[in-house]
Amino acid sequence: MSRRDSMLREMGIAPLWRDRASPSPQQATVEALPDAQAPAEASRPAAPVRVEAAPARAVTRVVTPKVTPIAAPSSTVSAEGLGWDELEQCIRACQACRLGERRTQAVPGVGDREADWLFVGEGPGAEEDARGEPFVGQAGKLLDAMLASLGLARGHKVYIANAVKCRPPGNRTPEADEIATCHPYLDRQIELIRPRIIVALGRPAAQTLLGGEIKIAAARGRLFQRKGVPVVVTYHPAYLLRNPQDKARAWEDLCFARASVV
Ligand code: URA
């Protein structure tokens, strides 16, 4: 059994799925979304980008969705111009929202600071809060298997971050104002990494990256852009653990992401 097949098996989807992106790629045109958090009327669609898209889904032209404003941050954080070390120090010391009160530690992110791939989750859970690293629990194991199915590994050409850097109590979904408050940190991480592709894992990540109401089912298979960086949306690994029947769709999304790397 090939390594890739064994990884797909780990994801629980082999031998059903094969990457259909490589043999017969199709061309697709995508349009940019307005920059996250920019007012809709101030947005300028970027020049259309030619990409090779996986034919697994009939994906062609992305229609810019209606962008609804993200909630106001509870207080203002600035990460502008910070280098990696200063940025991580700021994140670790941050008390800008209520998530700072009950965390054990902030979880800035992990991986290659010059990564091609950036995976963005929702927020740290209990194990991440204890260990200070994103995606180290059960969902993290599945994320590692997803990375391996693409021939990627945590820390090598891959960076993993979250929409919020502190654990929401009881693992609740982060509130919109918490995500908005934390957003400058993610924004700066993206500026520093300059990834070739961003994969949004789940709805909160997609919404913070794309700046509007996003439904995963509708956003899958579309190539978005955020400040010139392609963004692909897929299911959160924790969702996939609860809904293994959707792992095959996630694999399809990862193939689409790989075909969309510019
Ligand atoms: N879920 C997330 O969204 N992020 C983590 O770091 C862990 C679980």
mmCIF file of C-alpha atoms and ligand atoms in Angstrom:
data_model
loop_
_atom_site.group_PDB
_atom_site.id
_atom_site.type_symbol
_atom_site.label_atom_id
_atom_site.label_comp_id
_atom_site.label_asym_id
_atom_site.label_seq_id
_atom_site.Cartn_x
_atom_site.Cartn_y
_atom_site.Cartn_z
ATOM 1 C CA MET A 1 0.000 0.000 0.000
ATOM 2 C CA SER A 2 1.406 3.408 -0.892
ATOM 3 C CA ARG A 3 2.057 5.973 1.836
ATOM 4 C CA ARG A 4 -0.688 8.134 0.364
ATOM 5 C CA ASP A 5 -3.184 5.280 0.458
ATOM 6 C CA SER A 6 -2.280 4.563 4.035
ATOM 7 C CA MET A 7 -2.828 8.229 4.901
ATOM 8 C CA LEU A 8 -6.192 8.234 3.175
ATOM 9 C CA ARG A 9 -6.989 5.127 5.143
ATOM 10 C CA GLU A 10 -6.066 7.048 8.276
ATOM 11 C CA MET A 11 -8.537 9.722 7.256
ATOM 12 C CA GLY A 12 -11.009 6.891 6.955
ATOM 13 C CA ILE A 13 -11.698 7.326 3.251
ATOM 14 C CA ALA A 14 -9.389 4.992 1.354
ATOM 15 C CA PRO A 15 -9.700 3.281 -1.004
ATOM 16 C CA LEU A 16 -12.741 5.210 -2.208
ATOM 17 C CA TRP A 17 -11.083 8.454 -3.108
ATOM 18 C CA ARG A 18 -8.558 9.308 -5.698
ATOM 19 C CA ASP A 19 -7.253 12.761 -6.457
ATOM 20 C CA ARG A 20 -8.841 13.557 -9.765
ATOM 21 C CA ALA A 21 -7.166 16.946 -9.932
ATOM 22 C CA SER A 22 -3.936 15.910 -11.564
ATOM 23 C CA PRO A 23 -4.970 13.937 -14.654
ATOM 24 C CA SER A 24 -7.250 16.473 -16.276
ATOM 25 C CA PRO A 25 -7.136 19.888 -14.697
ATOM 26 C CA GLN A 26 -9.628 22.488 -15.830
ATOM 27 C CA GLN A 27 -9.108 26.189 -15.819
ATOM 28 C CA ALA A 28 -11.221 28.358 -13.610
ATOM 29 C CA THR A 29 -11.620 32.061 -13.121
ATOM 30 C CA VAL A 30 -11.901 33.449 -9.665
ATOM 31 C CA GLU A 31 -12.695 36.861 -8.325
ATOM 32 C CA ALA A 32 -11.412 38.397 -5.153
ATOM 33 C CA LEU A 33 -13.508 38.920 -2.091
ATOM 34 C CA PRO A 34 -13.206 42.289 -0.450
ATOM 35 C CA ASP A 35 -10.410 42.315 2.098
ATOM 36 C CA ALA A 36 -11.638 40.909 5.348
ATOM 37 C CA GLN A 37 -13.199 43.604 7.506
ATOM 38 C CA ALA A 38 -13.075 46.191 4.756
ATOM 39 C CA PRO A 39 -16.426 47.880 4.254
ATOM 40 C CA ALA A 40 -18.206 46.253 1.317
ATOM 41 C CA GLU A 41 -18.474 49.502 -0.598
ATOM 42 C CA ALA A 42 -14.726 50.082 -0.335
ATOM 43 C CA SER A 43 -13.914 46.729 -1.900
ATOM 44 C CA ARG A 44 -12.259 46.457 -5.252
ATOM 45 C CA PRO A 45 -12.373 43.149 -7.061
ATOM 46 C CA ALA A 46 -8.825 42.137 -7.907
ATOM 47 C CA ALA A 47 -7.873 41.156 -11.414
ATOM 48 C CA PRO A 48 -9.189 37.702 -12.268
ATOM 49 C CA VAL A 49 -6.645 34.974 -11.605
ATOM 50 C CA ARG A 50 -6.215 31.930 -13.771
ATOM 51 C CA VAL A 51 -5.945 28.790 -11.727
ATOM 52 C CA GLU A 52 -5.954 25.092 -12.361
ATOM 53 C CA ALA A 53 -8.988 23.712 -10.617
ATOM 54 C CA ALA A 54 -9.768 20.158 -9.631
ATOM 55 C CA PRO A 55 -12.556 18.813 -11.797
ATOM 56 C CA ALA A 56 -13.938 16.794 -8.906
ATOM 57 C CA ARG A 57 -16.545 19.530 -8.428
ATOM 58 C CA ALA A 58 -17.870 21.746 -11.136
ATOM 59 C CA VAL A 59 -16.107 24.838 -9.887
ATOM 60 C CA THR A 60 -15.594 27.758 -12.123
ATOM 61 C CA ARG A 61 -16.509 31.317 -11.379
ATOM 62 C CA VAL A 62 -16.698 32.592 -7.849
ATOM 63 C CA VAL A 63 -19.405 35.122 -7.310
ATOM 64 C CA THR A 64 -18.457 37.533 -4.588
ATOM 65 C CA PRO A 65 -20.863 36.875 -1.728
ATOM 66 C CA LYS A 66 -22.643 39.658 0.047
ATOM 67 C CA VAL A 67 -20.305 40.730 2.810
ATOM 68 C CA THR A 68 -21.877 41.531 6.125
ATOM 69 C CA PRO A 69 -19.796 43.476 8.623
ATOM 70 C CA ILE A 70 -17.866 41.537 11.228
ATOM 71 C CA ALA A 71 -18.761 42.489 14.794
ATOM 72 C CA ALA A 72 -16.885 45.342 16.375
ATOM 73 C CA PRO A 73 -13.882 44.248 18.429
ATOM 74 C CA SER A 74 -14.295 44.518 22.193
ATOM 75 C CA SER A 75 -11.043 46.483 22.292
ATOM 76 C CA THR A 76 -8.438 47.401 19.758
ATOM 77 C CA VAL A 77 -5.344 45.364 19.253
ATOM 78 C CA SER A 78 -2.554 46.484 16.963
ATOM 79 C CA ALA A 79 -0.061 44.102 15.462
ATOM 80 C CA GLU A 80 0.968 46.343 12.624
ATOM 81 C CA GLY A 81 4.609 46.076 11.657
ATOM 82 C CA LEU A 82 5.457 43.528 14.369
ATOM 83 C CA GLY A 83 8.097 40.869 13.757
ATOM 84 C CA TRP A 84 7.475 37.242 14.739
ATOM 85 C CA ASP A 85 8.946 37.431 18.221
ATOM 86 C CA GLU A 86 7.159 40.661 19.159
ATOM 87 C CA LEU A 87 3.938 39.325 17.695
ATOM 88 C CA GLU A 88 4.100 36.136 19.737
ATOM 89 C CA GLN A 89 4.925 38.123 22.881
ATOM 90 C CA CYS A 90 1.897 40.352 22.291
ATOM 91 C CA ILE A 91 -0.362 37.353 21.757
ATOM 92 C CA ARG A 92 0.900 35.639 24.892
ATOM 93 C CA ALA A 93 0.360 38.773 26.982
ATOM 94 C CA CYS A 94 -2.977 39.732 25.405
ATOM 95 C CA GLN A 95 -5.918 40.588 27.637
ATOM 96 C CA ALA A 96 -7.901 42.453 25.022
ATOM 97 C CA CYS A 97 -11.022 40.284 25.308
ATOM 98 C CA ARG A 98 -12.691 38.066 27.889
ATOM 99 C CA LEU A 99 -10.919 34.948 26.570
ATOM 100 C CA GLY A 100 -7.755 36.194 28.277
ATOM 101 C CA GLU A 101 -9.339 35.755 31.697
ATOM 102 C CA ARG A 102 -9.695 31.982 31.762
ATOM 103 C CA ARG A 103 -7.051 30.603 29.436
ATOM 104 C CA THR A 104 -4.035 28.732 30.753
ATOM 105 C CA GLN A 105 -1.928 30.223 27.993
ATOM 106 C CA ALA A 106 -2.425 31.796 24.604
ATOM 107 C CA VAL A 107 -1.732 29.611 21.563
ATOM 108 C CA PRO A 108 -0.206 31.785 18.844
ATOM 109 C CA GLY A 109 0.337 29.097 16.199
ATOM 110 C CA VAL A 110 2.906 26.584 15.092
ATOM 111 C CA GLY A 111 4.933 25.753 12.050
ATOM 112 C CA ASP A 112 7.092 26.984 9.274
ATOM 113 C CA ARG A 113 7.235 30.774 9.251
ATOM 114 C CA GLU A 114 7.778 30.648 5.515
ATOM 115 C CA ALA A 115 5.019 28.140 4.900
ATOM 116 C CA ASP A 116 3.295 27.662 1.566
ATOM 117 C CA TRP A 117 0.198 26.369 3.323
ATOM 118 C CA LEU A 118 -1.616 28.076 6.161
ATOM 119 C CA PHE A 119 -4.374 26.135 7.918
ATOM 120 C CA VAL A 120 -6.661 28.206 10.105
ATOM 121 C CA GLY A 121 -8.909 26.661 12.742
ATOM 122 C CA GLU A 122 -11.360 28.108 15.198
ATOM 123 C CA GLY A 123 -9.660 28.354 18.570
ATOM 124 C CA PRO A 124 -7.664 26.269 21.030
ATOM 125 C CA GLY A 125 -9.414 23.488 22.945
ATOM 126 C CA ALA A 126 -8.466 22.062 26.339
ATOM 127 C CA GLU A 127 -5.360 20.193 25.169
ATOM 128 C CA GLU A 128 -4.149 23.094 23.090
ATOM 129 C CA ASP A 129 -4.664 25.431 26.046
ATOM 130 C CA ALA A 130 -2.601 23.091 28.225
ATOM 131 C CA ARG A 131 0.192 22.518 25.706
ATOM 132 C CA GLY A 132 0.330 25.880 23.952
ATOM 133 C CA GLU A 133 0.146 24.348 20.466
ATOM 134 C CA PRO A 134 -2.811 24.303 18.063
ATOM 135 C CA PHE A 135 -4.507 21.076 17.003
ATOM 136 C CA VAL A 136 -2.840 18.616 19.352
ATOM 137 C CA GLY A 137 -6.008 16.774 20.438
ATOM 138 C CA GLN A 138 -8.139 14.299 18.497
ATOM 139 C CA ALA A 139 -9.025 16.867 15.844
ATOM 140 C CA GLY A 140 -5.309 17.575 15.527
ATOM 141 C CA LYS A 141 -4.576 13.919 14.822
ATOM 142 C CA LEU A 142 -7.049 14.004 11.986
ATOM 143 C CA LEU A 143 -5.572 17.281 10.728
ATOM 144 C CA ASP A 144 -2.126 15.634 10.713
ATOM 145 C CA ALA A 145 -3.567 12.759 8.660
ATOM 146 C CA MET A 146 -5.133 15.269 6.282
ATOM 147 C CA LEU A 147 -1.767 16.997 5.906
ATOM 148 C CA ALA A 148 -0.044 13.673 5.339
ATOM 149 C CA SER A 149 -2.547 12.759 2.635
ATOM 150 C CA LEU A 150 -1.267 15.828 0.798
ATOM 151 C CA GLY A 151 2.347 14.886 1.417
ATOM 152 C CA LEU A 152 2.614 17.671 4.001
ATOM 153 C CA ALA A 153 3.646 17.637 7.628
ATOM 154 C CA ARG A 154 3.151 20.012 10.505
ATOM 155 C CA GLY A 155 6.076 22.400 10.619
ATOM 156 C CA HIS A 156 7.368 21.761 7.118
ATOM 157 C CA LYS A 157 5.964 24.251 4.598
ATOM 158 C CA VAL A 158 2.865 24.342 6.803
ATOM 159 C CA TYR A 159 1.753 26.789 9.457
ATOM 160 C CA ILE A 160 -1.255 26.154 11.688
ATOM 161 C CA ALA A 161 -3.094 28.965 13.436
ATOM 162 C CA ASN A 162 -6.512 29.740 14.819
ATOM 163 C CA ALA A 163 -9.033 32.531 14.453
ATOM 164 C CA VAL A 164 -8.754 33.162 18.191
ATOM 165 C CA LYS A 165 -5.588 32.517 20.135
ATOM 166 C CA CYS A 166 -7.142 31.766 23.532
ATOM 167 C CA ARG A 167 -9.424 28.911 24.477
ATOM 168 C CA PRO A 168 -13.105 29.778 24.615
ATOM 169 C CA PRO A 169 -14.396 28.397 27.943
ATOM 170 C CA GLY A 170 -16.019 24.985 27.590
ATOM 171 C CA ASN A 171 -14.837 24.863 23.972
ATOM 172 C CA ARG A 172 -17.716 27.040 22.889
ATOM 173 C CA THR A 173 -17.573 28.707 19.494
ATOM 174 C CA PRO A 174 -15.765 32.037 19.760
ATOM 175 C CA GLU A 175 -18.048 35.065 19.742
ATOM 176 C CA ALA A 176 -17.887 37.417 16.771
ATOM 177 C CA ASP A 177 -16.423 40.229 18.883
ATOM 178 C CA GLU A 178 -13.712 37.888 20.214
ATOM 179 C CA ILE A 179 -12.794 36.879 16.679
ATOM 180 C CA ALA A 180 -12.783 40.521 15.611
ATOM 181 C CA THR A 181 -10.576 41.538 18.542
ATOM 182 C CA CYS A 182 -8.057 38.790 17.770
ATOM 183 C CA HIS A 183 -8.125 39.378 14.029
ATOM 184 C CA PRO A 184 -5.094 41.724 13.811
ATOM 185 C CA TYR A 185 -2.900 38.876 15.106
ATOM 186 C CA LEU A 186 -4.044 36.490 12.386
ATOM 187 C CA ASP A 187 -3.785 39.250 9.847
ATOM 188 C CA ARG A 188 -0.177 39.929 10.823
ATOM 189 C CA GLN A 189 0.651 36.205 10.773
ATOM 190 C CA ILE A 190 -0.644 36.038 7.202
ATOM 191 C CA GLU A 191 1.404 39.096 6.242
ATOM 192 C CA LEU A 192 4.553 37.594 7.721
ATOM 193 C CA ILE A 193 4.083 34.102 6.288
ATOM 194 C CA ARG A 194 2.791 35.163 2.879
ATOM 195 C CA PRO A 195 1.400 31.659 2.238
ATOM 196 C CA ARG A 196 0.582 30.414 -1.234
ATOM 197 C CA ILE A 197 -2.742 29.040 -0.042
ATOM 198 C CA ILE A 198 -4.904 29.340 3.059
ATOM 199 C CA VAL A 199 -7.255 26.549 4.093
ATOM 200 C CA ALA A 200 -10.086 27.703 6.351
ATOM 201 C CA LEU A 201 -11.136 24.866 8.641
ATOM 202 C CA GLY A 202 -14.785 25.395 9.482
ATOM 203 C CA ARG A 203 -17.156 28.296 9.539
ATOM 204 C CA PRO A 204 -15.620 30.641 12.138
ATOM 205 C CA ALA A 205 -12.257 30.424 10.355
ATOM 206 C CA ALA A 206 -13.882 31.019 6.977
ATOM 207 C CA GLN A 207 -15.831 33.976 8.303
ATOM 208 C CA THR A 208 -12.842 35.625 9.904
ATOM 209 C CA LEU A 209 -10.735 35.140 6.779
ATOM 210 C CA LEU A 210 -13.366 36.199 4.304
ATOM 211 C CA GLY A 211 -15.191 38.792 6.324
ATOM 212 C CA GLY A 212 -18.784 37.788 5.842
ATOM 213 C CA GLU A 213 -21.511 35.216 6.456
ATOM 214 C CA ILE A 214 -20.167 31.942 5.074
ATOM 215 C CA LYS A 215 -21.847 28.561 4.865
ATOM 216 C CA ILE A 216 -19.374 25.730 4.425
ATOM 217 C CA ALA A 217 -21.601 23.740 2.082
ATOM 218 C CA ALA A 218 -21.939 26.743 -0.224
ATOM 219 C CA ALA A 219 -18.311 27.878 0.032
ATOM 220 C CA ARG A 220 -16.660 24.508 -0.607
ATOM 221 C CA GLY A 221 -15.070 24.182 -4.003
ATOM 222 C CA ARG A 222 -14.815 27.932 -4.519
ATOM 223 C CA LEU A 223 -11.558 29.760 -4.688
ATOM 224 C CA PHE A 224 -11.694 32.935 -2.644
ATOM 225 C CA GLN A 225 -9.037 35.534 -2.281
ATOM 226 C CA ARG A 226 -7.911 37.461 0.720
ATOM 227 C CA LYS A 227 -5.549 40.307 -0.010
ATOM 228 C CA GLY A 228 -4.208 38.397 -2.982
ATOM 229 C CA VAL A 229 -3.849 35.060 -1.193
ATOM 230 C CA PRO A 230 -6.085 32.198 -2.385
ATOM 231 C CA VAL A 231 -8.401 30.807 0.289
ATOM 232 C CA VAL A 232 -10.192 27.466 0.204
ATOM 233 C CA VAL A 233 -12.846 26.444 2.700
ATOM 234 C CA THR A 234 -13.408 22.985 4.129
ATOM 235 C CA TYR A 235 -14.860 21.234 7.142
ATOM 236 C CA HIS A 236 -13.272 21.513 10.559
ATOM 237 C CA PRO A 237 -11.546 18.265 11.619
ATOM 238 C CA ALA A 238 -13.652 18.130 14.819
ATOM 239 C CA TYR A 239 -16.770 18.210 12.638
ATOM 240 C CA LEU A 240 -15.301 15.413 10.516
ATOM 241 C CA LEU A 241 -14.755 13.294 13.611
ATOM 242 C CA ARG A 242 -18.464 13.617 14.341
ATOM 243 C CA ASN A 243 -19.476 13.295 10.695
ATOM 244 C CA PRO A 244 -17.043 10.858 9.069
ATOM 245 C CA GLN A 245 -19.305 10.566 6.033
ATOM 246 C CA ASP A 246 -18.021 14.028 5.032
ATOM 247 C CA LYS A 247 -14.336 13.067 5.080
ATOM 248 C CA ALA A 248 -14.462 12.266 1.398
ATOM 249 C CA ARG A 249 -15.689 15.805 0.737
ATOM 250 C CA ALA A 250 -12.837 17.177 2.824
ATOM 251 C CA TRP A 251 -10.390 15.152 0.742
ATOM 252 C CA GLU A 252 -11.967 16.635 -2.369
ATOM 253 C CA ASP A 253 -11.467 20.110 -0.881
ATOM 254 C CA LEU A 254 -7.829 19.407 -0.106
ATOM 255 C CA CYS A 255 -7.260 18.264 -3.690
ATOM 256 C CA PHE A 256 -8.906 21.467 -4.847
ATOM 257 C CA ALA A 257 -6.634 23.473 -2.549
ATOM 258 C CA ARG A 258 -3.576 21.700 -3.886
ATOM 259 C CA ALA A 259 -4.651 22.401 -7.452
ATOM 260 C CA SER A 260 -5.170 26.055 -6.520
ATOM 261 C CA VAL A 261 -1.709 26.703 -5.092
ATOM 262 C CA VAL A 262 -0.210 29.504 -7.130
HETATM 263 N N1 URA B 1 -9.864 23.117 17.151
HETATM 264 C C1 URA B 1 -9.416 24.266 16.606
HETATM 265 O O1 URA B 1 -10.134 24.932 15.875
HETATM 266 N N2 URA B 1 -8.196 24.649 16.877
HETATM 267 C C2 URA B 1 -7.374 23.958 17.652
HETATM 268 O O2 URA B 1 -6.245 24.391 17.843
HETATM 269 C C3 URA B 1 -7.850 22.760 18.210
HETATM 270 C C4 URA B 1 -9.100 22.355 17.945
#
